[in-house]
mmCIF file of C-alpha atoms in Angstrom:
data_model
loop_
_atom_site.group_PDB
_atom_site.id
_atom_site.type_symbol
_atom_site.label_atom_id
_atom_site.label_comp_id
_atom_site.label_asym_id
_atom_site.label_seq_id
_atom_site.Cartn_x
_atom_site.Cartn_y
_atom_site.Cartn_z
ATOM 1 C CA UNK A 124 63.840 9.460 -213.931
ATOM 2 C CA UNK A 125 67.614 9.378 -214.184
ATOM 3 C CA UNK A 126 67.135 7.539 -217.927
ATOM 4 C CA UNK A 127 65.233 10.591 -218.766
ATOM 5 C CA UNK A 128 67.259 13.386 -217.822
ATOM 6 C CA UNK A 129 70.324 11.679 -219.468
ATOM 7 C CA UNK A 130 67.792 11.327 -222.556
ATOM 8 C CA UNK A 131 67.525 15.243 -222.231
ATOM 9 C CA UNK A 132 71.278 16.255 -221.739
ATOM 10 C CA UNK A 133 72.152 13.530 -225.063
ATOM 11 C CA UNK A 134 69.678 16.023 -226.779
ATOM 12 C CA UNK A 135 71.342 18.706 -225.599
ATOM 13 C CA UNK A 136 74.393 18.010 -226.158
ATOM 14 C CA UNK A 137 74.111 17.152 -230.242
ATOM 15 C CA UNK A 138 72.494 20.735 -230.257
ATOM 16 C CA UNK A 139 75.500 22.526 -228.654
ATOM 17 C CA UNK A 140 77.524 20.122 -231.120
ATOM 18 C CA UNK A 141 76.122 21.199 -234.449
ATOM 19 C CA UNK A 142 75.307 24.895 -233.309
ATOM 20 C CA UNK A 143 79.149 25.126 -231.620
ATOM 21 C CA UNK A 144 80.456 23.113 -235.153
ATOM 22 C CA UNK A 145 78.076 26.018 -237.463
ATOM 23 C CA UNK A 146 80.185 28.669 -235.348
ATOM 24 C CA UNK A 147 83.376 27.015 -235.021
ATOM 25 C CA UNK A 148 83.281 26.799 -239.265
ATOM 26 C CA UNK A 149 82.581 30.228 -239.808
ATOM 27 C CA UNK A 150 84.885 32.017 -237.101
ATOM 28 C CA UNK A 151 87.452 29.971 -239.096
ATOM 29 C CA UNK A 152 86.302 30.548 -242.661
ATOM 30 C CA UNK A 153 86.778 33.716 -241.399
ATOM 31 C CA UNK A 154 90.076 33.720 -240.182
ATOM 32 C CA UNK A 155 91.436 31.927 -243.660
ATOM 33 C CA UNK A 156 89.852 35.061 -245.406
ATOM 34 C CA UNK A 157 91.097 37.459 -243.305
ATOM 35 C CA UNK A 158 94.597 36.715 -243.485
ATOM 36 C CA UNK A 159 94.366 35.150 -246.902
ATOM 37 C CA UNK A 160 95.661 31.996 -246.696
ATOM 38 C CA UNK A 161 94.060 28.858 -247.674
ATOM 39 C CA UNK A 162 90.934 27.067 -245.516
ATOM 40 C CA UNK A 163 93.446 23.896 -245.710
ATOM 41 C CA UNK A 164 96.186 25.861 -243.743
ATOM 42 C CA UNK A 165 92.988 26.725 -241.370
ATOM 43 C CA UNK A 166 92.209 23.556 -241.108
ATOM 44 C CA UNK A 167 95.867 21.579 -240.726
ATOM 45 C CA UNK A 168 96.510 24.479 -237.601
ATOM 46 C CA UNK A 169 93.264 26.074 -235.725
ATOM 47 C CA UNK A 170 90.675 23.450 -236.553
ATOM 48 C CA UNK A 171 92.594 20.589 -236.095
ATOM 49 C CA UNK A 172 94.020 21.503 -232.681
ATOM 50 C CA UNK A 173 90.870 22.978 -231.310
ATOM 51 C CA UNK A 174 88.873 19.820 -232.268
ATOM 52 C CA UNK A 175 92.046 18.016 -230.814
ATOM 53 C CA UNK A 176 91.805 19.373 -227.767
ATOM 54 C CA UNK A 177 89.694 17.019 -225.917
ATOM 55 C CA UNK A 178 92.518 14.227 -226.211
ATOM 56 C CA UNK A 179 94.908 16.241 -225.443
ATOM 57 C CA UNK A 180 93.302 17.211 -221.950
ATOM 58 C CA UNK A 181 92.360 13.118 -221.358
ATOM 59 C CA UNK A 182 96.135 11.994 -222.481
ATOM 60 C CA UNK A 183 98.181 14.843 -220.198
ATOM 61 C CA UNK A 184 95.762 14.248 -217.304
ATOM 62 C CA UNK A 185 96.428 11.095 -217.880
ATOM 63 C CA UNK A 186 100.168 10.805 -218.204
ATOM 64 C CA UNK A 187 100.334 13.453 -215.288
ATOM 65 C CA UNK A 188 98.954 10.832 -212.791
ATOM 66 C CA UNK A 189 101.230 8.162 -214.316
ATOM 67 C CA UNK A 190 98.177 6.152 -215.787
ATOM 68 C CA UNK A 191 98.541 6.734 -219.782
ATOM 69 C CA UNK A 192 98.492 3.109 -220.580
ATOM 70 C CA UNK A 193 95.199 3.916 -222.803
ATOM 71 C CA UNK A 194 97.053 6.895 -224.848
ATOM 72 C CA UNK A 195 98.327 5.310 -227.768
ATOM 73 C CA UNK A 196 95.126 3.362 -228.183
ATOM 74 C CA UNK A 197 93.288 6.983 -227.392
ATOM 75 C CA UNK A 198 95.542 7.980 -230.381
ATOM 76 C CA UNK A 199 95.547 5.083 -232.359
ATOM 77 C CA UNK A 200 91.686 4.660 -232.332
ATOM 78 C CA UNK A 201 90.932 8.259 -233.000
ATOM 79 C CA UNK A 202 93.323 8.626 -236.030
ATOM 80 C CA UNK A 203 91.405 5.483 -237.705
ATOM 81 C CA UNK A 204 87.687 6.795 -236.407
ATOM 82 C CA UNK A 205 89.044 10.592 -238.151
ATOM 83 C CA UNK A 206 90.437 9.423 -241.190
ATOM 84 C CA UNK A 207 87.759 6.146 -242.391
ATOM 85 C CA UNK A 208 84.231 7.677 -240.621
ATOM 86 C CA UNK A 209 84.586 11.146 -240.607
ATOM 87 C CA UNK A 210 86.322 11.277 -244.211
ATOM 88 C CA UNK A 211 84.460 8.869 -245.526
ATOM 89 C CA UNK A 212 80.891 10.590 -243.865
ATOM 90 C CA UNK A 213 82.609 13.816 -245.415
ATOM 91 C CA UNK A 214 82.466 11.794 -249.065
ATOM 92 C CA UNK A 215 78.804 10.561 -249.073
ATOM 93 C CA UNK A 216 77.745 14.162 -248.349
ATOM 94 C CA UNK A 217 80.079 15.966 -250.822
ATOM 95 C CA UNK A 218 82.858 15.015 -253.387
ATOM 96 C CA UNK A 219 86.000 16.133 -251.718
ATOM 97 C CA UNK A 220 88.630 17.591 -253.278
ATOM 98 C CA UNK A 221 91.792 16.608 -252.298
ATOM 99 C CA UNK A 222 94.880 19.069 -252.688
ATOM 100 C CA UNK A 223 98.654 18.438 -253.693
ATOM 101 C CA UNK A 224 99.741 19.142 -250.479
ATOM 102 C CA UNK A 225 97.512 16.762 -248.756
ATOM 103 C CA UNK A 226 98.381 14.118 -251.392
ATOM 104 C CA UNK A 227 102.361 14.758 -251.293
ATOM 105 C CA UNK A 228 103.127 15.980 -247.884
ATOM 106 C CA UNK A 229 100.578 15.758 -245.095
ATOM 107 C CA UNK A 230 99.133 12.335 -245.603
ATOM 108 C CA UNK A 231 102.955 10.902 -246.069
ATOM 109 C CA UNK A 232 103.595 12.716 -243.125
ATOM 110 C CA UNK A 233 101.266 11.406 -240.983
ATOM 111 C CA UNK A 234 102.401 7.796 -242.435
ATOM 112 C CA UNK A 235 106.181 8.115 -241.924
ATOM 113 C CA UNK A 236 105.538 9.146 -238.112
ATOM 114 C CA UNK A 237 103.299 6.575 -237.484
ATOM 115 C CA UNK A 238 105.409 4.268 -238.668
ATOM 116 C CA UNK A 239 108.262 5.639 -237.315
ATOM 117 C CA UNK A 240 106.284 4.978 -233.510
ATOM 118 C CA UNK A 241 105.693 1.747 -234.834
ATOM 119 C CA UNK A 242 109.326 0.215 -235.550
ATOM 120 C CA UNK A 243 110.915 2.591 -232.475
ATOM 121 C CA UNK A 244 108.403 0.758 -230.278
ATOM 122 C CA UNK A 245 108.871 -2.609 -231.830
ATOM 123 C CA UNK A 246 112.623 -2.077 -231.445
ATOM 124 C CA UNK A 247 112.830 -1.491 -227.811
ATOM 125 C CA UNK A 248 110.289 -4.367 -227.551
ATOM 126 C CA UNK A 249 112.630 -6.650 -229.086
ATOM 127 C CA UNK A 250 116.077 -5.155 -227.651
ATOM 128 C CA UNK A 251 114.909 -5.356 -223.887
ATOM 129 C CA UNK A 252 112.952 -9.049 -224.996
ATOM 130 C CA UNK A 253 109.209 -8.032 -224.070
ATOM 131 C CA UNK A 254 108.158 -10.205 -226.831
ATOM 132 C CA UNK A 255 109.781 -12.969 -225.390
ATOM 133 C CA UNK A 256 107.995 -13.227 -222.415
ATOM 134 C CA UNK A 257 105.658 -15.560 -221.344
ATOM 135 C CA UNK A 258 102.910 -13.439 -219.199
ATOM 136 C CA UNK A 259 99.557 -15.084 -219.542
ATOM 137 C CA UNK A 260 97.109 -12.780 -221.366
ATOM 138 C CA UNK A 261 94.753 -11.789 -218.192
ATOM 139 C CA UNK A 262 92.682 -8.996 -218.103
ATOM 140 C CA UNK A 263 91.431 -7.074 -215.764
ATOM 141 C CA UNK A 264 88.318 -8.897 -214.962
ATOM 142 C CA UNK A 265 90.602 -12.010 -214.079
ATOM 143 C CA UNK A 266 89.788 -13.912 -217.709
ATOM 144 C CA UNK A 267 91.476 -15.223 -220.312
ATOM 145 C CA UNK A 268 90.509 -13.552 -223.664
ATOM 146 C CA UNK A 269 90.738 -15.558 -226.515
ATOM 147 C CA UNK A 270 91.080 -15.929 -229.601
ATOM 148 C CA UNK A 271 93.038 -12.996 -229.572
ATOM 149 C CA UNK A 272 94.240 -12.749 -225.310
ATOM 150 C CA UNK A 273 97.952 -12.663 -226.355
ATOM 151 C CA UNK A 274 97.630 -9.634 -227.785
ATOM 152 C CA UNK A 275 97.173 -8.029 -224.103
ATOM 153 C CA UNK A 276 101.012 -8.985 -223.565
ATOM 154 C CA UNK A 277 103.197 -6.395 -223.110
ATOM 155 C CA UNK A 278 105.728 -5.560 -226.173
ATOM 156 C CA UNK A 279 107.061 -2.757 -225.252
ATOM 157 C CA UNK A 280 107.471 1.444 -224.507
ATOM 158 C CA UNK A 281 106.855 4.692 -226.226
ATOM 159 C CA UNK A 282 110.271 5.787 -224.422
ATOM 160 C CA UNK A 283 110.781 9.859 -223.911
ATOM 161 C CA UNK A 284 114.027 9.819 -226.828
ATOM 162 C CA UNK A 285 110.762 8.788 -228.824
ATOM 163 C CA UNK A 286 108.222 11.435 -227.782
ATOM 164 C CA UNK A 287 111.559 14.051 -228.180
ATOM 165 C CA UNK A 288 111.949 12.984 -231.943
ATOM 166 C CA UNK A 289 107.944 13.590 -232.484
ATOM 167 C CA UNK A 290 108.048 17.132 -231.025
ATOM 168 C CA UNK A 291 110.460 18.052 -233.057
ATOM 169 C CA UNK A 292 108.658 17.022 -235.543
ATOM 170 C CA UNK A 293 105.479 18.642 -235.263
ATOM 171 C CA UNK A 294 107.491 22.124 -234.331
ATOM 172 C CA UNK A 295 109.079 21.992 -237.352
ATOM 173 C CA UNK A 296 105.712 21.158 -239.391
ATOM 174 C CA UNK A 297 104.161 23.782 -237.540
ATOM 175 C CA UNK A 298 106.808 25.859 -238.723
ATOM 176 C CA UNK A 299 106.927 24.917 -242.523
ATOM 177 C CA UNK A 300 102.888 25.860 -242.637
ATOM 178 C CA UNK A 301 103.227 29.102 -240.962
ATOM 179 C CA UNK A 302 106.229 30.012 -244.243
ATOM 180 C CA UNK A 303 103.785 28.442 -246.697
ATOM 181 C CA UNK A 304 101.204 30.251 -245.464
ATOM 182 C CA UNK A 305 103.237 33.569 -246.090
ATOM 183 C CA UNK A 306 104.820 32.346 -249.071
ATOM 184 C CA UNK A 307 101.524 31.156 -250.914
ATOM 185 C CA UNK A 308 98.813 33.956 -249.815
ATOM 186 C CA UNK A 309 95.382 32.809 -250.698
ATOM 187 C CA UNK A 310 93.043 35.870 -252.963
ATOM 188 C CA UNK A 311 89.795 35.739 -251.740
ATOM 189 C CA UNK A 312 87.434 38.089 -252.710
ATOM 190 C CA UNK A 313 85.213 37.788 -249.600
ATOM 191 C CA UNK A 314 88.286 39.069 -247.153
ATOM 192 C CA UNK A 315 87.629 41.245 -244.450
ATOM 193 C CA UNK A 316 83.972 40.042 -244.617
ATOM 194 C CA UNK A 317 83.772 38.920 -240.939
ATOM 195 C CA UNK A 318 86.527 41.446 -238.228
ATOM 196 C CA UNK A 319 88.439 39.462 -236.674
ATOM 197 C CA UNK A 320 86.629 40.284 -233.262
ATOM 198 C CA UNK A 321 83.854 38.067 -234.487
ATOM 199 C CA UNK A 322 86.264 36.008 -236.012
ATOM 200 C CA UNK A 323 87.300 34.958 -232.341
ATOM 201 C CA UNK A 324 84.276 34.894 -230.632
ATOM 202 C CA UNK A 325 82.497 32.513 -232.563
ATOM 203 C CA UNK A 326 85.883 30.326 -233.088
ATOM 204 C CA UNK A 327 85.912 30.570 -228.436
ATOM 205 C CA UNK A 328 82.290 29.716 -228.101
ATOM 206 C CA UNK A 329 81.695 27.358 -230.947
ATOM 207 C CA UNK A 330 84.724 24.753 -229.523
ATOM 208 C CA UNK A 331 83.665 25.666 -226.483
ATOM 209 C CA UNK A 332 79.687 24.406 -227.625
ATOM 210 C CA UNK A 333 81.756 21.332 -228.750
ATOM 211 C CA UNK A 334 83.497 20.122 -226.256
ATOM 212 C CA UNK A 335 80.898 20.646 -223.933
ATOM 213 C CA UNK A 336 78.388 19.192 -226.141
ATOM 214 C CA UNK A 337 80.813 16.343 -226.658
ATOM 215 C CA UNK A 338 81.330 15.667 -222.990
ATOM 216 C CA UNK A 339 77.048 15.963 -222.320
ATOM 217 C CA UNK A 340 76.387 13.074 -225.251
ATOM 218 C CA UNK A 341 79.605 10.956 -223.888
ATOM 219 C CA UNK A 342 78.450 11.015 -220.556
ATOM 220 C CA UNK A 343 74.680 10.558 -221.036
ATOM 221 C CA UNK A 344 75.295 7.690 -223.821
ATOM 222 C CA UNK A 345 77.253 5.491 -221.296
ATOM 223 C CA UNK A 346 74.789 6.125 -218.895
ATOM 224 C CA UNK A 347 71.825 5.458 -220.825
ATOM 225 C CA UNK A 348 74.264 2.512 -222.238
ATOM 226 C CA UNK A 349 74.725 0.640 -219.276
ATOM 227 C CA UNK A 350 70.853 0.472 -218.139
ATOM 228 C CA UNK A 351 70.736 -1.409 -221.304
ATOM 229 C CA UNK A 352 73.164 -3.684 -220.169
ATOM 230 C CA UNK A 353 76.170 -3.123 -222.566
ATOM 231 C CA UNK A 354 79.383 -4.326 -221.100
ATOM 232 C CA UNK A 355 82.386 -1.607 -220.218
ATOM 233 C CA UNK A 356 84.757 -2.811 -223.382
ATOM 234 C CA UNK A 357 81.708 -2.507 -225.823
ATOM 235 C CA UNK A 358 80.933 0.927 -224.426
ATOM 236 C CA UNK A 359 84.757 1.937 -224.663
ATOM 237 C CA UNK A 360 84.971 0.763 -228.063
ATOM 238 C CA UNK A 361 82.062 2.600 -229.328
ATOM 239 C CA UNK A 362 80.114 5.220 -227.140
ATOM 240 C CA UNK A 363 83.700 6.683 -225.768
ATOM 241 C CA UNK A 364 85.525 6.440 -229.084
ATOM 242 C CA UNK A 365 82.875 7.877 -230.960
ATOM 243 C CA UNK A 366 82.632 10.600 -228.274
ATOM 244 C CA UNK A 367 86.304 11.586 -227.961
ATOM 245 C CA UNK A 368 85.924 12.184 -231.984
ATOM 246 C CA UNK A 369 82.755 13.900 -232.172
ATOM 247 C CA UNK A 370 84.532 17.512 -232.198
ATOM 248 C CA UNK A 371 86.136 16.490 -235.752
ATOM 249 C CA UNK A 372 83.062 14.377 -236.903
ATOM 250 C CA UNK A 373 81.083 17.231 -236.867
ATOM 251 C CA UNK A 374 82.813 20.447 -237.878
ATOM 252 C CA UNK A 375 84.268 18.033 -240.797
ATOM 253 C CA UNK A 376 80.203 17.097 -241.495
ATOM 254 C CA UNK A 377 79.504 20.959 -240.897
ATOM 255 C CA UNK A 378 82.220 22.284 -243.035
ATOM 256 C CA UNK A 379 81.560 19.775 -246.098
ATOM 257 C CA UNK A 380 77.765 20.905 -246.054
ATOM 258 C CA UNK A 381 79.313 24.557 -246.263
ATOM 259 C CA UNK A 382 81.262 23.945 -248.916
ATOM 260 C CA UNK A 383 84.550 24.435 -247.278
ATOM 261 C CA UNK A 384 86.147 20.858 -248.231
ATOM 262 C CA UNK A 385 89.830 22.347 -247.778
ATOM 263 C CA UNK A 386 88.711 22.984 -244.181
ATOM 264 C CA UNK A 387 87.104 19.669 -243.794
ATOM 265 C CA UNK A 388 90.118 17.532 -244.908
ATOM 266 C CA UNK A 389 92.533 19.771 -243.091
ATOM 267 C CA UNK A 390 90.856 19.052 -240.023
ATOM 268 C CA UNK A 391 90.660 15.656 -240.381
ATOM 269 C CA UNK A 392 94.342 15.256 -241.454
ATOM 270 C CA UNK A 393 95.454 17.688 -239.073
ATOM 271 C CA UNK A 394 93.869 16.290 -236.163
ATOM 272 C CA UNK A 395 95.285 12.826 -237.195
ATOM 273 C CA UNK A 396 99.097 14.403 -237.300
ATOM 274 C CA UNK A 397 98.535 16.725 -233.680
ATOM 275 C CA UNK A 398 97.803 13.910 -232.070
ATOM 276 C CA UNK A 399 100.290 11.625 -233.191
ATOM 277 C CA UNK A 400 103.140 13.671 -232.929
ATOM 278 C CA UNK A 401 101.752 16.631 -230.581
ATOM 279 C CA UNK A 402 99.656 14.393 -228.184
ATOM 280 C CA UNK A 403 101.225 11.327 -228.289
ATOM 281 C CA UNK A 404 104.819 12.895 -227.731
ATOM 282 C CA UNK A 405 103.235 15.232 -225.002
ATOM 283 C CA UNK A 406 101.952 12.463 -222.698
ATOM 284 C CA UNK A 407 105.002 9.830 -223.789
ATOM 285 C CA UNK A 408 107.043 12.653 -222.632
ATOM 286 C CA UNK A 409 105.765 13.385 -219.022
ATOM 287 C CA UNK A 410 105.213 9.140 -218.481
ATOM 288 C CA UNK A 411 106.566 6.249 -220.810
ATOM 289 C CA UNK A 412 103.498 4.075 -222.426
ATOM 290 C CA UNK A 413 103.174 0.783 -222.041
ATOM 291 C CA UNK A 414 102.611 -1.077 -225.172
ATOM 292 C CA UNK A 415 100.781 -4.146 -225.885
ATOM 293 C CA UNK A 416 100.724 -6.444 -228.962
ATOM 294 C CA UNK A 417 97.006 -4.791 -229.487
ATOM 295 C CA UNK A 418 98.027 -1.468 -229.628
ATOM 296 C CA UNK A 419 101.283 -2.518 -232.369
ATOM 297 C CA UNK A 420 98.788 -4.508 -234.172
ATOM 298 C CA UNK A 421 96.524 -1.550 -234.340
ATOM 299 C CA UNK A 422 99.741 0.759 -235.358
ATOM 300 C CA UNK A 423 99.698 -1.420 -238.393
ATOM 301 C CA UNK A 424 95.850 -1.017 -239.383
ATOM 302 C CA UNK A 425 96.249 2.243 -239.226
ATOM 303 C CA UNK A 426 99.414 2.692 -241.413
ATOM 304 C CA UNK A 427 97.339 0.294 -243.971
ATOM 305 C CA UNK A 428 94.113 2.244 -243.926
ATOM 306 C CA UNK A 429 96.615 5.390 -244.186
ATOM 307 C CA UNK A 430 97.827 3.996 -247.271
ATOM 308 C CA UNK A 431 94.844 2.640 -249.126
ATOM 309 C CA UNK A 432 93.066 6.606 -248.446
ATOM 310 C CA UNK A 433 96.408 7.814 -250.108
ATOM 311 C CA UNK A 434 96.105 5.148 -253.004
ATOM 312 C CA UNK A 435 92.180 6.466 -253.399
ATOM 313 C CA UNK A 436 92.685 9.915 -253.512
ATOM 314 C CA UNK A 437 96.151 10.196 -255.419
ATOM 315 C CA UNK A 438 94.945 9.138 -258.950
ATOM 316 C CA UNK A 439 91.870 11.763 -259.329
ATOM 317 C CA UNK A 440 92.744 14.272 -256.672
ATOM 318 C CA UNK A 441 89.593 13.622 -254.505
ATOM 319 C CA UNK A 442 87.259 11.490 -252.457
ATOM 320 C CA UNK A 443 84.254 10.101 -254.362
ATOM 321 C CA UNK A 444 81.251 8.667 -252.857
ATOM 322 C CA UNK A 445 82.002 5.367 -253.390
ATOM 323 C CA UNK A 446 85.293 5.861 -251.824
ATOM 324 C CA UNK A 447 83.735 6.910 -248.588
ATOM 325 C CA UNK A 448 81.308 4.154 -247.927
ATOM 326 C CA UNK A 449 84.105 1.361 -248.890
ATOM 327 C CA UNK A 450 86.164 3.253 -246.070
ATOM 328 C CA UNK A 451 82.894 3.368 -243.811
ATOM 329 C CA UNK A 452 82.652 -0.410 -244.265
ATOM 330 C CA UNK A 453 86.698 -1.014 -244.251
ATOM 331 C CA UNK A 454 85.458 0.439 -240.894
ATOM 332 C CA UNK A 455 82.795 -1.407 -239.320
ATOM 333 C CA UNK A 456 84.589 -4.966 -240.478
ATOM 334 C CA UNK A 457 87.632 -3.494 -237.963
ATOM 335 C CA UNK A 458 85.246 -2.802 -235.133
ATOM 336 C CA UNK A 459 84.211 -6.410 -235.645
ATOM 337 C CA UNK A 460 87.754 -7.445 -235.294
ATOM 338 C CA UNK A 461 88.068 -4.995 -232.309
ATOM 339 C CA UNK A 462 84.820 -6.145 -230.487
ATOM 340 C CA UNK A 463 85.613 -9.931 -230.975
ATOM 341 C CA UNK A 464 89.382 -9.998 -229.694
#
């Protein structure tokens, strides 16, 4: 009976995902119109941080109880699920355009910082000799893991000076879009087409239909996962990290079918740099993270998958379909890697 009614609520739950996405598109469609400035802007600012939002609320609940040892990966793995799977879905639906700005200052952006985390981390690993030290790689479960169980090791902290400098960082981003947005005024002939009551509303309810949905088919899939007898780490690496992305998976999916490819990379992009520098630094902030030789070798993945989207879309200025199902397949060959270590 219970297998059922979790059948039901993962129904219900993709509905109140793509109606919420539909709404959550147009309120901000809307919004771009209204105070005509481009759907990218939109989508780098509202979009991004309302389909962020979910992490947000698992990393600071998180980092308030002093238990944030799974942000970075939280980060990590959502940043590579956004940017190869939800791009790359984006690209076998639609050629997307890809702007300048995207090209010369987002995408770098969201590079540097990343990077940045990367060698900051690695320093202090180094410095106080975390490398160095011999802890056997034991999980939880009392096991060895190998081929890959030194990776579990310790190697080092997101320190707060760290989180301070990626704060800053994402204020003053925040602050450059807001005076481009000004500066650069978007003409749109369809402004004023939506008031910016309705704007609102259907911006509230539709994340609202999103998270909620997102929560229902999260919940229900690792139910209806475990009477089928998948282990915990399989279900982490897939049911959970698919459902802490499903907000930008399908307003991205939504928007591209719309039309509104500005929005759709925006949000993807976006999302990627709020929680790198806005959700990471948050959590890092209230409680240092622990770092393991996983999460540093993920860091790296991530920079390199960064990089070869960058290399794809710099030469004709957007994604093509081929380009989205070699990152869908750079993809899957990583969850391979991810499942087998």
């Amino acid at each position: 009976m219970q297998l059922v009614l979790n059948f039901g609520l993962l129904v219900i739950g993709f509905i109140a995902l793509i109606k919420g996405a539909d709404w959550f598109v147009d309120g901000s469609a809307g919004v771009a119109r209204n105070l005509r400035v481009s759907g990218l802007i939109i989508g780098l600012t509202i979009v991004a941080m309302g389909t962020s939002a979910p992490e947000l609320a698992v990393s600071t609940t998180a980092a308030i109880k002093g238990s944030n040892e799974i942000a970075l990966s939280n980060v990590v793995g959502s940043n590579i699920f956004n940017l190869m799977v939800v791009l790359g879905v984006c690209a076998c639906i639609h050629k997307v355009p890809v702007g300048k700005e995207i090209i010369k200052r987002d995408l770098p952006l969201s590079i540097i910082m990343m990077a940045f985390t990367l060698a900051a981390t690695c320093f202090g690993a180094i410095f106080s000799g975390d490398f160095l030290r011999k802890e056997l790689p034991v999980s939880s479960d009392g096991f060895l893991h190998k081929p890959f169980g030194d990776m579990v090791r310790k190697a080092g902290m997101v320190e707060r000076w760290i989180s301070a400098v990626l704060l800053v960082v994402f204020a003053a981003y925040i602050i450059y879009l807001i005076y481009d947005a000004k500066k650069n005024p978007s003409e749109d002939e369809d402004a004023g087409k939506l008031s910016p009551l309705k704007c609102a509303l259907l911006i509230i309810v539709g994340l609202v239909l999103i998270i909620a949905g997102g929560q229902a088919v999260v919940k229900s899939s690792q139910f209806i996962a475990r009477s089928f007898g998948m282990t915990e780490t399989l279900i982490g690496l897939t049911v959970v990290a698919l459902g802490t992305s499903l907000p930008e998976l399908v307003t991205s999916i939504v928007a591209a079918r719309k039309g509104e490819t500005e929005l759709a990379v925006g949000n993807v992009v976006g999302s990627n740099i709020f929680n790198n520098l806005l959700i990471l630094g948050v959590s890092s902030f209230i409680h240092p993270i622990a770092v393991n030789r996983a999460s540093l070798f993920d860091m790296i993945i991530l920079i390199l998958m960064s990089i070869f989207v960058l290399v794809l879309v710099g030469k004709n200025k957007e994604l093509r379909r081929w380009g989205g199902i070699s990152m869908l397949l750079i993809y899957a060959l990583y969850m391979v890697f991810a499942i087998i270590r």
